[in-house]
mmCIF file of C-alpha atoms in Angstrom:
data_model
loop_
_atom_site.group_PDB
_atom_site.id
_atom_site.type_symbol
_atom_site.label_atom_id
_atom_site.label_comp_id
_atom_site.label_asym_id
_atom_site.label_seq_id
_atom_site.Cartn_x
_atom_site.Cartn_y
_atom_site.Cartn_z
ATOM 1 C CA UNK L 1 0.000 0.000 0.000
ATOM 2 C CA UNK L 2 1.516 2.991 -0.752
ATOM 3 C CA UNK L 3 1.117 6.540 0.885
ATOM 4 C CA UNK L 4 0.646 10.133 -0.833
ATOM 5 C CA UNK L 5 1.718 13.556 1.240
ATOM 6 C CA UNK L 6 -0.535 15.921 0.364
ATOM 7 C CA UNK L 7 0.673 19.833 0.983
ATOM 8 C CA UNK L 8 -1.154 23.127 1.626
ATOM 9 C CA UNK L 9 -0.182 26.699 1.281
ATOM 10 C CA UNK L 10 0.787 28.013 5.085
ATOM 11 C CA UNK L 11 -0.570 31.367 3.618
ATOM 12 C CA UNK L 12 -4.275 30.507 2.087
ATOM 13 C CA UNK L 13 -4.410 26.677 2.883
ATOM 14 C CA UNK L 14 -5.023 25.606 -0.474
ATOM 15 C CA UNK L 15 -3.368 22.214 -1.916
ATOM 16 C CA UNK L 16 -0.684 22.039 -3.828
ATOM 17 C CA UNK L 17 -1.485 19.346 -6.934
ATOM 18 C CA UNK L 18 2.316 19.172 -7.569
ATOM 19 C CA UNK L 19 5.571 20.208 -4.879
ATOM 20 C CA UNK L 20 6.729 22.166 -7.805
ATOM 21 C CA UNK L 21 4.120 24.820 -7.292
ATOM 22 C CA UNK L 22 5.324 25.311 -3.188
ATOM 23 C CA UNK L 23 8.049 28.015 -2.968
ATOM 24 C CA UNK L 24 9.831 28.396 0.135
ATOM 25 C CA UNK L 25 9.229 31.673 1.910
ATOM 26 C CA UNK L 26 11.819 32.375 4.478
ATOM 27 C CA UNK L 27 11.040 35.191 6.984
ATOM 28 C CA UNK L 28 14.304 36.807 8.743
ATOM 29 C CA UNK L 29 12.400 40.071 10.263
ATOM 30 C CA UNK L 30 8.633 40.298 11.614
ATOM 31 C CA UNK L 31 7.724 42.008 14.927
ATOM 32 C CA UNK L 32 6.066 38.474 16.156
ATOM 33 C CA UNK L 33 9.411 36.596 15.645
ATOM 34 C CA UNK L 34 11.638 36.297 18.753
ATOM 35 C CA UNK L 35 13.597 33.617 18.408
ATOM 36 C CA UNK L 36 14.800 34.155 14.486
ATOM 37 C CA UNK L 37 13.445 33.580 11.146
ATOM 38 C CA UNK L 38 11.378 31.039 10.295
ATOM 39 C CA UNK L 39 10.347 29.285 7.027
ATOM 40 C CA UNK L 40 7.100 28.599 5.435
ATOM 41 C CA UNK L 41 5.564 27.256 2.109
ATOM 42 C CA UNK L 42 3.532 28.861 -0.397
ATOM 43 C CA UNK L 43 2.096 28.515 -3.692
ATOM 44 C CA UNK L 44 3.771 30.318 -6.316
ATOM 45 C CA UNK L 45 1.095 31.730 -7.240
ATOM 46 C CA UNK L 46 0.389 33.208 -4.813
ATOM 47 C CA UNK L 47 3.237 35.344 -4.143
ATOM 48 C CA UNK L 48 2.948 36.620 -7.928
ATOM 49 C CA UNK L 49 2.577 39.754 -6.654
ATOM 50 C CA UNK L 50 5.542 39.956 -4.190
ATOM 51 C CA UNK L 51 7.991 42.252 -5.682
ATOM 52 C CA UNK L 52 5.070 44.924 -7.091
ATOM 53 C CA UNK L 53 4.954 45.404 -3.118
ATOM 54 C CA UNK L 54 8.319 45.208 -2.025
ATOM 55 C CA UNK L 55 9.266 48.901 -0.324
ATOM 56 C CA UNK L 56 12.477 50.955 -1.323
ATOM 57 C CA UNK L 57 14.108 51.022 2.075
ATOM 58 C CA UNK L 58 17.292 52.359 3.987
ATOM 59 C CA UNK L 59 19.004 50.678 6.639
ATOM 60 C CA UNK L 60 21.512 52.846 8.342
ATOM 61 C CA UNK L 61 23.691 52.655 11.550
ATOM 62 C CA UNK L 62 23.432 55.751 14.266
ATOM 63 C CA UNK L 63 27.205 55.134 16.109
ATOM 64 C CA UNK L 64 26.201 57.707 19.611
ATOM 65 C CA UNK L 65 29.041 58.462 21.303
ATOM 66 C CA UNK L 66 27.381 57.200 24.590
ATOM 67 C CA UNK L 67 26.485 53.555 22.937
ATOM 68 C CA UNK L 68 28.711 50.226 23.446
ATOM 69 C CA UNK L 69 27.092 49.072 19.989
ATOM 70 C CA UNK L 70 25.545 50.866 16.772
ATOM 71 C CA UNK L 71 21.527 50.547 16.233
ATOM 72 C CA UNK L 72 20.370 49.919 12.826
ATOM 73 C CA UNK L 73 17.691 51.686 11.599
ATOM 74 C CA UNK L 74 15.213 50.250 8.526
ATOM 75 C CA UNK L 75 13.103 52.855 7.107
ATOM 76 C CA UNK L 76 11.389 53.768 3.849
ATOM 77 C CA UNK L 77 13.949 56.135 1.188
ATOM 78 C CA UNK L 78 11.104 58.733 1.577
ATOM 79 C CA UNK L 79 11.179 59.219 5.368
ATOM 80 C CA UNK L 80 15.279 58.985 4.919
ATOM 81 C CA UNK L 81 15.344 61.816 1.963
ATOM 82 C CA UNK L 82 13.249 63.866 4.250
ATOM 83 C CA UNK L 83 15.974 63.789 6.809
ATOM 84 C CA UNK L 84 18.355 66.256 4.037
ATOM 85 C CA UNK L 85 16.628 69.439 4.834
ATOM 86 C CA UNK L 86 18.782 72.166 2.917
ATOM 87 C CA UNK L 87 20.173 69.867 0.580
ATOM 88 C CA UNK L 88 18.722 66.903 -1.861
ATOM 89 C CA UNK L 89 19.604 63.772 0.020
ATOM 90 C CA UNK L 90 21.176 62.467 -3.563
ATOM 91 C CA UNK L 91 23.396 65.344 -3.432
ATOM 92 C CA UNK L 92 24.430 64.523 0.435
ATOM 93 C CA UNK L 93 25.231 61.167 -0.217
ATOM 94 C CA UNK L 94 26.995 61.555 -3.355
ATOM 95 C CA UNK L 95 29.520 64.243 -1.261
ATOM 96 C CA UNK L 96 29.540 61.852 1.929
ATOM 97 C CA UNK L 97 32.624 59.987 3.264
ATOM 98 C CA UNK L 98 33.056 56.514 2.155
ATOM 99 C CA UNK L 99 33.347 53.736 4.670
ATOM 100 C CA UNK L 100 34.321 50.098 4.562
ATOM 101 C CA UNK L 101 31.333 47.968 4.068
ATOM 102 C CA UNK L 102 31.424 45.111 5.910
ATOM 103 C CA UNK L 103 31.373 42.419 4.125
ATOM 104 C CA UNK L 104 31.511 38.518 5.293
ATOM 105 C CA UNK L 105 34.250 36.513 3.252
ATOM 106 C CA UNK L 106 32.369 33.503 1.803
ATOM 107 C CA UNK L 107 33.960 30.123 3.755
ATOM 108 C CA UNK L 108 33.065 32.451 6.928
ATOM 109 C CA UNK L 109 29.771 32.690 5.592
ATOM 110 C CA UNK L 110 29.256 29.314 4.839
ATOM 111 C CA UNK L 111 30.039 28.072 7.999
ATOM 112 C CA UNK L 112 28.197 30.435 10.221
ATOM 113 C CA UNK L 113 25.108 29.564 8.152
ATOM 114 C CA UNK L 114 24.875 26.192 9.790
ATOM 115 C CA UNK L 115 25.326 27.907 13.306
ATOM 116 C CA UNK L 116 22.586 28.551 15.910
ATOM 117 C CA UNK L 117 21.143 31.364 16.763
ATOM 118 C CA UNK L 118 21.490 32.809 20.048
ATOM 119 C CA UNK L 119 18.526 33.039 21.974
ATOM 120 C CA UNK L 120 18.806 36.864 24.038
ATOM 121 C CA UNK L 121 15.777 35.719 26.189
ATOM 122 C CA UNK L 122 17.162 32.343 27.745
ATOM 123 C CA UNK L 123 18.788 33.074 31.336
ATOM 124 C CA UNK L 124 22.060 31.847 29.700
ATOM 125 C CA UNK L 125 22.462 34.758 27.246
ATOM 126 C CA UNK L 126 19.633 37.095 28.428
ATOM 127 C CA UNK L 127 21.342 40.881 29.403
ATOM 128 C CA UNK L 128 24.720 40.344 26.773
ATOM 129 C CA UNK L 129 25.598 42.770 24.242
ATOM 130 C CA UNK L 130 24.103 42.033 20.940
ATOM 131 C CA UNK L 131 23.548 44.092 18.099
ATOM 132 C CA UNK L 132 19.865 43.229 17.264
ATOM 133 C CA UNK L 133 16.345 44.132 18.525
ATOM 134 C CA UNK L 134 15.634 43.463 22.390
ATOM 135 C CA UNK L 135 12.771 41.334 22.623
ATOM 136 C CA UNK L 136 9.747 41.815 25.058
ATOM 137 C CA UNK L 137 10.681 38.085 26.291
ATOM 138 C CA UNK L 138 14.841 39.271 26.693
ATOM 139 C CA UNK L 139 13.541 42.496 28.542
ATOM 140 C CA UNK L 140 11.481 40.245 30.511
ATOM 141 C CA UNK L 141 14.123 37.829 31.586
ATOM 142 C CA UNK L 142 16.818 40.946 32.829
ATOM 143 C CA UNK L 143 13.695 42.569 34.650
ATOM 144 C CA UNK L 144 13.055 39.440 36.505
ATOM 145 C CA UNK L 145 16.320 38.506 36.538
ATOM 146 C CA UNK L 146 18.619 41.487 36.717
ATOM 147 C CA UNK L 147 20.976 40.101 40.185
ATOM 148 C CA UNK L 148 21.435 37.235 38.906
ATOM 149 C CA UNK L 149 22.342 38.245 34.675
ATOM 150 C CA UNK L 150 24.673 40.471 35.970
ATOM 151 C CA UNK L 151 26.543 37.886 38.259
ATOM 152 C CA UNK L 152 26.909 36.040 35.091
ATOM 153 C CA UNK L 153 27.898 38.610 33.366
ATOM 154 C CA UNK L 154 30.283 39.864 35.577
ATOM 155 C CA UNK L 155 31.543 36.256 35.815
ATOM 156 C CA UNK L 156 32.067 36.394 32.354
ATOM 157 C CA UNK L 157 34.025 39.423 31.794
ATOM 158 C CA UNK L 158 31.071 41.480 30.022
ATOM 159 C CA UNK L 159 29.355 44.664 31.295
ATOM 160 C CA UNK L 160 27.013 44.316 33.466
ATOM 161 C CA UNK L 161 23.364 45.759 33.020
ATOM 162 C CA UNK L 162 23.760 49.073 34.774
ATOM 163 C CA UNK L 163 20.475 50.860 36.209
ATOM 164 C CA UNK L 164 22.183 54.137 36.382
ATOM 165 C CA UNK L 165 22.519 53.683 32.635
ATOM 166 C CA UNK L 166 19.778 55.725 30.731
ATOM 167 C CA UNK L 167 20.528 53.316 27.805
ATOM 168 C CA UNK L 168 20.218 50.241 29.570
ATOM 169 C CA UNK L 169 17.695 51.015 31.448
ATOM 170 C CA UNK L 170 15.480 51.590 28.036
ATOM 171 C CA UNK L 171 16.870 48.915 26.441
ATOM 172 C CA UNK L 172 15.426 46.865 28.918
ATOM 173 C CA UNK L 173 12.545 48.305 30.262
ATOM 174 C CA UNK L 174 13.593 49.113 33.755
ATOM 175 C CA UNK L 175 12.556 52.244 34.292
ATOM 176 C CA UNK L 176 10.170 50.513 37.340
ATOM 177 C CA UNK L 177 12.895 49.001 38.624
ATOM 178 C CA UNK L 178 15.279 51.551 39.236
ATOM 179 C CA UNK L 179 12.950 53.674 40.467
ATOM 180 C CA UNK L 180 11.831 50.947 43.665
ATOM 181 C CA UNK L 181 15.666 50.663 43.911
ATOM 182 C CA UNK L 182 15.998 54.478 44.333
ATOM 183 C CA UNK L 183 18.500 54.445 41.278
ATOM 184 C CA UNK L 184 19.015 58.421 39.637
ATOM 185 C CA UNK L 185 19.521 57.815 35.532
ATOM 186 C CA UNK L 186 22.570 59.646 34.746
#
């Protein structure tokens, strides 16, 4: 007896009469992701329409003087251009310093693409420097946590998560907290 898989669109649910028509849709950003991108299936069809709604976008880096890391920014090229208020943005960047772009040699690449991800809202890495988004469930974990991250962290070498640290304190959401621990942000 034999056996037949039968496969749906994760977007609409409808069958797919042949595996040819499924396209893989990998999704690295959404605001409901917390632990990393995720991939689902889809007809082909039905993404037709895909790149008609793609967005022109910018990301850029803001380096603050007061930050450990840079935040990236992702916004639309109109909200960016509107930035440039005396001079066309075109015009800025054309006369703008050039900077290395980083760029990942391939072998590198290759093998960090079969690495995990590190999950920023398990106890274990909760509180560490990183360079992408803070989760809800990560600011959860250091408020609940805080004593006991920054032991770790201390035990590791890395900075600690400092209540007296306007930045850290918003990364995180502690505003609550060092206010009941009578903390002044400075």
């Amino acid at each position: 007896m034999g056996q037949k898989i039968i496969r749906f669109s994760d977007l609409t649910g409808r069958h797919a009469e042949d595996e040819d028509q499924l396209v893989r849709v990998v999704v690295r950003a959404h605001p409901e992701l917390a632990d990393g991108p995720v991939a689902i299936e889809a007809l082909a069809g039905e993404l037709a329409e895909v790149r008609g709604l793609a967005l022109d976008l910018v990301t850029i880096e803001l380096h603050r003087p007061d930050a450990e890391e840079p935040e990236t920014v992702v916004m639309t090229v109109e909200a960016f251009d509107r930035l440039a208020a005396v001079t066309p943005m075109a015009e800025v960047l054309r006369g703008a310093e050039r900077v290395a772009a980083r760029t990942v040699p391939v072998q590198a690449a290759a093998a960090g693409a079969g690495r995990e991800r590190v999950n920023y809202a398990s106890p274990e890495h909760a509180g560490r420097p990183h360079k992408g988004r803070t989760t809800d469930a990560e600011k959860q974990v250091v408020r609940e946590h805080l004593d006991e991250i920054n032991e770790r962290l201390a035990a590791e070498g890395v900075r600690t998560v400092d209540l007296a640290n306007p930045e850290h304190v918003a990364r995180y959401g502690l505003e609550e907290l060092a206010a009941e621990r009578g903390v002044t942000l400075g």
